[in-house]
CSV table of C-alpha atoms in Angstrom, one decimal:
chain,number,residue,atom,x,y,z
A,1,GLY,CA,121.4,47.0,84.2
A,2,THR,CA,118.5,46.1,82.0
A,3,GLY,CA,117.6,49.7,81.0
A,4,MET,CA,114.0,49.0,82.0
A,5,ARG,CA,114.0,51.1,85.1
A,6,LEU,CA,112.4,54.3,84.1
A,7,SER,CA,111.0,57.0,86.3
A,8,MET,CA,107.2,56.8,86.8
A,9,VAL,CA,107.1,60.6,87.4
A,10,SER,CA,104.1,62.2,85.8
A,11,LEU,CA,105.2,65.2,83.7
A,12,SER,CA,103.3,68.4,84.1
A,13,ALA,CA,103.0,70.9,81.2
A,14,ALA,CA,103.8,73.7,83.6
A,15,GLY,CA,106.6,72.5,85.8
A,16,GLN,CA,108.6,70.3,83.4
A,17,PRO,CA,110.8,71.4,80.5
A,18,ALA,CA,109.7,70.0,77.2
A,19,ALA,CA,111.4,66.8,76.1
A,20,ALA,CA,114.0,67.1,73.4
A,21,THR,CA,112.8,67.2,69.8
A,22,ILE,CA,113.1,63.7,68.4
A,23,VAL,CA,115.1,63.2,65.2
A,24,VAL,CA,114.8,59.9,63.3
A,25,PRO,CA,117.2,59.8,60.3
A,26,ALA,CA,116.1,58.0,57.1
A,27,GLY,CA,116.8,54.3,57.4
A,28,SER,CA,116.8,54.2,61.2
A,29,THR,CA,114.3,52.9,63.7
A,30,ARG,CA,113.6,54.4,67.1
A,31,PRO,CA,111.2,53.2,69.8
A,32,LEU,CA,109.3,55.8,71.7
A,33,THR,CA,108.8,55.7,75.5
A,34,LEU,CA,107.3,58.0,78.0
A,35,VAL,CA,110.6,59.7,78.6
A,36,ASP,CA,110.5,61.0,75.0
A,37,ALA,CA,107.1,62.7,75.5
A,38,ALA,CA,106.8,66.4,75.6
A,39,ALA,CA,103.5,66.0,77.5
A,40,SER,CA,102.2,62.9,79.2
A,41,THR,CA,99.8,63.8,82.0
A,42,GLY,CA,97.7,60.8,82.9
A,43,TRP,CA,99.8,58.3,81.0
A,44,VAL,CA,102.1,55.8,82.8
A,45,GLN,CA,104.7,53.4,81.6
A,46,GLY,CA,105.5,50.1,83.2
A,47,PRO,CA,104.5,46.4,83.4
A,48,ALA,CA,101.1,45.6,81.9
A,49,GLN,CA,99.1,42.5,80.9
A,50,PRO,CA,97.1,42.7,77.6
A,51,VAL,CA,93.9,40.7,77.5
A,52,GLY,CA,94.7,37.0,76.7
A,53,ALA,CA,98.4,37.3,77.4
A,54,THR,CA,100.0,34.9,79.8
A,55,GLY,CA,102.8,37.2,80.8
A,56,TRP,CA,103.5,40.9,81.5
A,57,ILE,CA,104.9,43.3,78.9
A,58,TYR,CA,106.2,46.9,79.1
A,59,ALA,CA,103.6,49.3,77.9
A,60,VAL,CA,102.5,52.9,78.0
A,61,SER,CA,98.9,53.1,79.3
A,62,SER,CA,96.0,55.4,80.3
A,63,THR,CA,92.8,54.7,82.0
A,64,VAL,CA,89.5,56.4,80.9
A,65,GLY,CA,86.0,56.4,82.3
A,66,CYS,CA,82.8,56.3,80.3
A,67,GLN,CA,82.6,59.2,77.8
A,68,ALA,CA,86.0,60.5,78.9
A,69,THR,CA,89.1,61.3,76.9
A,70,SER,CA,92.7,61.3,78.2
A,71,ALA,CA,95.0,64.2,78.1
A,72,PRO,CA,97.3,64.0,75.0
A,73,LEU,CA,100.5,62.0,74.9
A,74,GLU,CA,102.6,64.3,72.8
A,75,PHE,CA,105.9,63.8,70.9
A,76,ARG,CA,107.8,66.5,69.0
A,77,PHE,CA,109.7,65.7,65.9
A,78,ALA,CA,112.2,67.4,63.6
A,79,ALA,CA,113.1,66.5,60.1
A,80,THR,CA,111.0,63.3,60.2
A,81,SER,CA,109.9,61.6,57.0
A,82,GLY,CA,109.1,58.2,58.3
A,83,VAL,CA,106.1,56.4,59.8
A,84,LEU,CA,104.9,55.8,63.4
A,85,GLN,CA,103.9,52.2,64.1
A,86,LEU,CA,101.6,51.6,67.1
A,87,GLY,CA,100.4,48.4,68.8
A,88,LEU,CA,97.2,49.0,70.6
A,89,GLU,CA,95.3,46.8,73.1
A,90,GLN,CA,93.3,46.8,76.3
A,91,ALA,CA,94.7,45.8,79.7
A,92,ALA,CA,93.4,42.5,81.2
A,93,ASP,CA,92.8,44.3,84.5
A,94,SER,CA,90.5,46.9,83.0
A,95,ARG,CA,87.6,47.4,85.4
A,96,SER,CA,85.1,46.9,82.6
A,97,SER,CA,85.5,44.4,79.8
A,98,ALA,CA,82.6,45.8,77.8
A,99,GLU,CA,84.3,49.0,76.6
A,100,ARG,CA,85.4,49.8,73.0
A,101,LEU,CA,88.2,52.3,73.4
A,102,GLU,CA,89.3,54.7,70.7
A,103,PHE,CA,92.9,55.7,70.1
A,104,ALA,CA,93.3,58.9,68.1
A,105,VAL,CA,96.4,60.4,66.5
A,106,VAL,CA,96.5,64.1,65.7
A,107,ILE,CA,99.4,65.5,63.8
A,108,ASP,CA,100.1,69.2,63.9
A,109,GLY,CA,96.5,69.8,64.9
A,110,ARG,CA,94.9,67.6,62.2
A,111,ALA,CA,93.2,64.3,62.9
A,112,ALA,CA,95.4,61.7,61.2
A,113,ALA,CA,94.0,58.3,62.3
A,114,THR,CA,91.7,56.6,64.8
A,115,ARG,CA,91.4,53.0,65.8
A,116,ALA,CA,88.8,51.4,68.0
A,117,VAL,CA,89.9,48.5,70.1
A,118,ALA,CA,87.5,46.2,72.0
A,119,TYR,CA,88.4,44.2,75.0
A,120,GLY,CA,90.5,41.2,73.8
A,121,GLU,CA,91.4,42.8,70.4
A,122,ARG,CA,94.8,43.8,69.2
A,123,ALA,CA,95.2,46.6,66.6
A,124,ASP,CA,98.2,47.9,64.6
A,125,LEU,CA,98.1,51.4,63.4
A,126,THR,CA,100.7,52.9,61.0
A,127,VAL,CA,100.7,56.7,60.6
A,128,PRO,CA,102.9,58.6,58.1
A,129,LEU,CA,104.9,61.3,59.8
A,130,SER,CA,106.2,63.2,56.7
A,131,GLY,CA,106.8,66.8,57.8
A,132,ALA,CA,105.2,66.3,61.2
A,133,SER,CA,106.5,68.3,64.1
A,134,ARG,CA,103.9,67.6,66.8
A,135,VAL,CA,102.2,64.2,67.3
A,136,GLN,CA,99.5,63.7,69.9
A,137,LEU,CA,97.8,60.5,70.9
A,138,THR,CA,94.6,60.4,72.9
A,139,LEU,CA,92.5,57.6,74.4
A,140,SER,CA,88.8,57.9,74.7
A,141,ASN,CA,85.9,55.7,75.9
A,142,PRO,CA,83.0,56.9,73.7
A,143,SER,CA,79.3,56.2,74.2
A,144,PRO,CA,77.8,53.6,74.4
A,145,CYS,CA,80.0,52.7,77.4
A,146,GLN,CA,79.5,51.2,80.8
A,147,GLY,CA,82.6,51.8,82.8
A,148,THR,CA,86.3,52.4,83.1
A,149,ALA,CA,89.0,50.7,81.0
A,150,THR,CA,92.8,50.9,80.4
A,151,GLY,CA,94.2,51.2,77.0
A,152,LEU,CA,97.7,50.0,76.2
A,153,ILE,CA,100.2,51.2,73.7
A,154,THR,CA,102.2,48.0,73.5
A,155,ARG,CA,104.5,49.2,70.7
A,156,ALA,CA,105.5,52.7,69.5
A,157,VAL,CA,108.2,52.7,66.9
A,158,VAL,CA,109.3,55.4,64.4
A,159,THR,CA,110.9,54.1,61.2
A,160,GLY,CA,112.7,56.9,59.3
């Protein structure tokens, strides 16, 4: 098999046991997928097409309306001293192409980084994870906004 067939089941905070704590030893690299998330309500993983791309890629995505914020996509770590590298874009099939979406990373309850991504833009975000145990990503569509858009996490890799 290709290893690309993953369950599209939405995990609920109440009915689903938390995902295992992620350990990334120094010198190693580990991609993160929805299966690794301790919480992922409202996020899906599967084929997606970034703006301007000719083909489809595999991404984690969430769709947000005007002045809305997604539920957090949460990962739990142990003994991590590395960095989280994120690739962020908007989906070509977003209902509105006028939105400027904001991805935010919160580590152990503290705001660590935010990055705004307009339709057609690509952004890379690198966040240090030294001592982090809980990492949450949210997607919002802040004012001024006009409609609904889908944000894509096209890359999520932890390097120890």
